[in-house]
């Protein structure tokens, strides 16, 4: 009974129809980042009936997320639930038919390389340009469309990148902006998130239902507070010498398998991930820590956290570690080697 | 000198010659952005040469990273 009615209104929408609905249900969408953008787009797509959704995110739920990250609850904050796990629980309650694959990982080249081929489209819901440029090049390599989306304050911007057709992000951006404007410094209002996602998900549905002609083809931006809307036809900016989309060099996929540190913008936190081949024994590690009588020791099946004044250390199952309370990678590494090895 | 930026009138108190100067004046030089000048999309290397005149229209979109 449910299955007859569930997608009726969406199928009534003429460009989708019965055939479009079937395509949606047979599709696989990868959403990278499950913060504000990823929470919203995954909910829309799960409700739309997408067959399979893979979610990737490196973080766990914190109180300051609740203002805009619609899939999470106070319970998730209390349990320090990884975002993809909390998201999956909620999404699965909304639609039990969608297959949801939840991966608690820091998305890098390898993670994308192993999945890109099997997905139909990738939604960018990350919070940094490093990951976006990896997505950009992976999508060129595997000839997959992806939808850039980002927002800060009351401003948002989005663009759909189609291999062999549109410019790519590398063509459009001459440098990675470092003006310090992030959600942690100038804030963000929830409607700006929803507006970006409205564009992103509409583009994805067009792609999944074979409505390529309806794609916007424009770089779209808006400022909801200033009542501004911009749409630029950027097709002429496709760069014949672009190493990503014209020369197949994929500079953003070059990678060294070594310990990597990243300062998380605006969060006074350093992330450390070990080289790729290192095996981490989470259970043993947890047991070992328990004996140390650490301050505010906490654990769930996905992570452990504890405090070494003035730092808070969070270690995920795969060994990836967040050191809160510092912006100094050297200082963070010292703590990492002391506890994680 | 008066121009329009993203649909809004902007009064320029000092004379501005080029798009590059305009970006500096608007405090946008650190941003990664795309500019449409009188309905024509500019390439980055055109910012320095493109002349700004009274009544010109600009659409400026900058990239942000938040999500
Ligand atoms: Zn390109």
Tab-separated table of N, CA, C and O in Angstrom, chain A residues 36-37 126-129 132 148 150-152 155 172-175 179 219 226 228 230 232-233 237, chain B residues 5-6 8 29-36 41-44 59-67:
chain	number	residue	atom	x	y	z
A	36	UNK	N	25.748	20.320	7.442
A	36	UNK	CA	24.481	20.964	7.121
A	36	UNK	C	24.012	20.597	5.713
A	36	UNK	O	22.889	20.137	5.512
A	37	UNK	N	24.887	20.771	4.728
A	37	UNK	CA	24.503	20.483	3.338
A	37	UNK	C	24.157	19.007	3.158
A	37	UNK	O	23.146	18.663	2.551
A	126	UNK	N	31.060	19.049	1.482
A	126	UNK	CA	32.208	19.157	2.372
A	126	UNK	C	32.348	20.595	2.881
A	126	UNK	O	31.618	21.482	2.466
A	127	UNK	N	33.312	20.796	3.738
A	127	UNK	CA	33.521	22.132	4.279
A	127	UNK	C	34.921	22.670	3.947
A	127	UNK	O	35.405	23.575	4.582
A	128	UNK	N	35.561	22.060	2.938
A	128	UNK	CA	36.920	22.534	2.630
A	128	UNK	C	37.250	22.295	1.157
A	128	UNK	O	36.694	21.425	0.498
A	129	UNK	N	38.193	23.103	0.657
A	129	UNK	CA	38.546	23.034	-0.757
A	129	UNK	C	39.486	21.881	-1.084
A	129	UNK	O	39.523	21.420	-2.227
A	132	UNK	N	37.270	19.139	-1.986
A	132	UNK	CA	36.558	19.479	-3.235
A	132	UNK	C	37.435	19.270	-4.463
A	132	UNK	O	36.972	18.808	-5.495
A	148	UNK	N	29.003	20.993	-7.036
A	148	UNK	CA	29.637	21.827	-6.015
A	148	UNK	C	28.573	22.617	-5.280
A	148	UNK	O	27.635	23.136	-5.886
A	150	UNK	N	28.335	25.242	-1.552
A	150	UNK	CA	28.964	25.746	-0.334
A	150	UNK	C	28.204	26.967	0.152
A	150	UNK	O	27.521	27.640	-0.625
A	151	UNK	N	28.339	27.245	1.445
A	151	UNK	CA	27.647	28.401	1.997
A	151	UNK	C	28.354	28.902	3.240
A	151	UNK	O	29.034	28.150	3.932
A	152	UNK	N	28.173	30.174	3.497
A	152	UNK	CA	28.698	30.793	4.705
A	152	UNK	C	27.862	32.047	4.952
A	152	UNK	O	27.399	32.675	3.995
A	155	UNK	N	25.168	33.596	2.503
A	155	UNK	CA	25.605	33.490	1.111
A	155	UNK	C	25.781	32.021	0.724
A	155	UNK	O	26.234	31.211	1.526
A	172	UNK	N	37.705	27.135	-12.811
A	172	UNK	CA	37.003	28.321	-12.312
A	172	UNK	C	37.745	29.029	-11.191
A	172	UNK	O	37.609	30.239	-11.012
A	173	UNK	N	38.535	28.281	-10.430
A	173	UNK	CA	39.197	28.891	-9.274
A	173	UNK	C	40.681	29.072	-9.549
A	173	UNK	O	41.375	28.110	-9.821
A	174	UNK	N	41.153	30.307	-9.446
A	174	UNK	CA	42.574	30.509	-9.683
A	174	UNK	C	43.403	30.234	-8.431
A	174	UNK	O	44.579	29.965	-8.498
A	175	UNK	N	42.788	30.341	-7.270
A	175	UNK	CA	43.497	29.980	-6.049
A	175	UNK	C	42.476	29.595	-4.988
A	175	UNK	O	41.295	29.929	-5.101
A	179	UNK	N	40.481	33.682	3.079
A	179	UNK	CA	40.068	34.949	3.689
A	179	UNK	C	39.467	34.742	5.073
A	179	UNK	O	38.941	35.658	5.678
A	219	UNK	N	26.872	29.146	-13.012
A	219	UNK	CA	27.376	29.313	-11.654
A	219	UNK	C	26.343	30.172	-10.928
A	219	UNK	O	26.088	31.309	-11.326
A	226	UNK	N	21.159	40.022	1.810
A	226	UNK	CA	21.276	41.221	0.970
A	226	UNK	C	20.301	41.197	-0.202
A	226	UNK	O	20.337	42.074	-1.053
A	228	UNK	N	20.235	39.324	-2.882
A	228	UNK	CA	20.934	39.298	-4.163
A	228	UNK	C	20.919	37.889	-4.764
A	228	UNK	O	20.997	36.903	-4.041
A	230	UNK	N	22.761	35.922	-8.175
A	230	UNK	CA	23.658	36.034	-9.326
A	230	UNK	C	23.658	34.710	-10.093
A	230	UNK	O	23.656	33.640	-9.497
A	232	UNK	N	25.809	33.239	-13.436
A	232	UNK	CA	26.800	33.525	-14.464
A	232	UNK	C	26.968	32.339	-15.417
A	232	UNK	O	27.144	31.202	-14.977
A	233	UNK	N	26.922	32.653	-16.709
A	233	UNK	CA	27.176	31.612	-17.718
A	233	UNK	C	28.682	31.491	-17.894
A	233	UNK	O	29.297	32.297	-18.594
A	237	UNK	N	34.752	29.787	-19.628
A	237	UNK	CA	35.934	29.678	-18.773
A	237	UNK	C	36.540	28.276	-18.773
A	237	UNK	O	37.501	28.015	-18.052
B	5	UNK	N	26.816	46.721	-8.788
B	5	UNK	CA	27.430	45.446	-8.438
B	5	UNK	C	26.350	44.537	-7.866
B	5	UNK	O	25.695	44.896	-6.885
B	6	UNK	N	26.155	43.415	-8.497
B	6	UNK	CA	25.121	42.461	-8.087
B	6	UNK	C	23.764	43.142	-7.873
B	6	UNK	O	23.071	42.915	-6.887
B	8	UNK	N	23.056	46.209	-7.206
B	8	UNK	CA	22.975	47.364	-6.307
B	8	UNK	C	23.887	48.489	-6.770
B	8	UNK	O	25.011	48.250	-7.188
B	29	UNK	N	40.040	41.402	-3.183
B	29	UNK	CA	41.191	40.860	-3.902
B	29	UNK	C	41.683	39.508	-3.365
B	29	UNK	O	42.334	38.761	-4.074
B	30	UNK	N	41.332	39.195	-2.136
B	30	UNK	CA	41.782	37.908	-1.588
B	30	UNK	C	40.847	36.761	-1.964
B	30	UNK	O	41.157	35.600	-1.764
B	31	UNK	N	39.680	37.115	-2.453
B	31	UNK	CA	38.704	36.063	-2.753
B	31	UNK	C	38.992	35.445	-4.108
B	31	UNK	O	39.585	36.061	-4.986
B	32	UNK	N	38.545	34.191	-4.244
B	32	UNK	CA	38.587	33.552	-5.544
B	32	UNK	C	37.227	33.806	-6.165
B	32	UNK	O	36.211	33.395	-5.617
B	33	UNK	N	37.188	34.513	-7.293
B	33	UNK	CA	35.879	34.934	-7.784
B	33	UNK	C	35.800	34.956	-9.313
B	33	UNK	O	36.807	34.880	-10.013
B	34	UNK	N	34.568	35.045	-9.782
B	34	UNK	CA	34.291	35.163	-11.208
B	34	UNK	C	33.522	36.473	-11.405
B	34	UNK	O	32.606	36.766	-10.649
B	35	UNK	N	33.910	37.217	-12.429
B	35	UNK	CA	33.277	38.518	-12.667
B	35	UNK	C	32.646	38.570	-14.049
B	35	UNK	O	33.267	38.185	-15.044
B	36	UNK	N	31.420	39.066	-14.064
B	36	UNK	CA	30.769	39.378	-15.322
B	36	UNK	C	30.715	40.899	-15.420
B	36	UNK	O	30.181	41.569	-14.537
B	41	UNK	N	31.675	37.548	-19.348
B	41	UNK	CA	32.483	36.899	-18.309
B	41	UNK	C	33.957	37.184	-18.577
B	41	UNK	O	34.445	36.975	-19.687
B	42	UNK	N	34.639	37.639	-17.556
B	42	UNK	CA	36.058	37.949	-17.703
B	42	UNK	C	36.925	36.757	-17.324
B	42	UNK	O	36.616	36.036	-16.383
B	43	UNK	N	38.005	36.573	-18.071
B	43	UNK	CA	39.031	35.628	-17.624
B	43	UNK	C	39.929	36.375	-16.639
B	43	UNK	O	40.003	37.601	-16.654
B	44	UNK	N	40.640	35.608	-15.815
B	44	UNK	CA	41.446	36.252	-14.760
B	44	UNK	C	42.429	37.272	-15.330
B	44	UNK	O	42.629	38.336	-14.767
B	59	UNK	N	28.532	41.619	-12.178
B	59	UNK	CA	28.025	40.536	-11.333
B	59	UNK	C	29.280	39.836	-10.810
B	59	UNK	O	30.146	39.442	-11.586
B	60	UNK	N	29.366	39.707	-9.515
B	60	UNK	CA	30.558	39.082	-8.931
B	60	UNK	C	30.129	37.909	-8.051
B	60	UNK	O	29.306	38.049	-7.148
B	61	UNK	N	30.683	36.744	-8.363
B	61	UNK	CA	30.401	35.547	-7.557
B	61	UNK	C	31.722	35.061	-6.983
B	61	UNK	O	32.677	34.851	-7.724
B	62	UNK	N	31.789	34.913	-5.658
B	62	UNK	CA	33.017	34.381	-5.080
B	62	UNK	C	32.773	32.993	-4.511
B	62	UNK	O	31.663	32.641	-4.122
B	63	UNK	N	33.848	32.216	-4.507
B	63	UNK	CA	33.761	30.841	-4.011
B	63	UNK	C	33.945	30.828	-2.501
B	63	UNK	O	34.811	31.511	-1.972
B	64	UNK	N	33.120	30.047	-1.838
B	64	UNK	CA	33.301	29.862	-0.397
B	64	UNK	C	33.423	28.371	-0.122
B	64	UNK	O	33.104	27.535	-0.975
B	65	UNK	N	33.898	28.058	1.069
B	65	UNK	CA	34.201	26.665	1.360
B	65	UNK	C	33.274	25.994	2.357
B	65	UNK	O	33.300	24.781	2.522
B	66	UNK	N	32.438	26.752	3.029
B	66	UNK	CA	31.640	26.188	4.132
B	66	UNK	C	30.574	25.215	3.661
B	66	UNK	O	30.176	25.208	2.507
B	67	UNK	N	30.159	24.380	4.597
B	67	UNK	CA	29.128	23.438	4.195
B	67	UNK	C	28.491	22.799	5.403
B	67	UNK	O	27.757	21.843	5.296
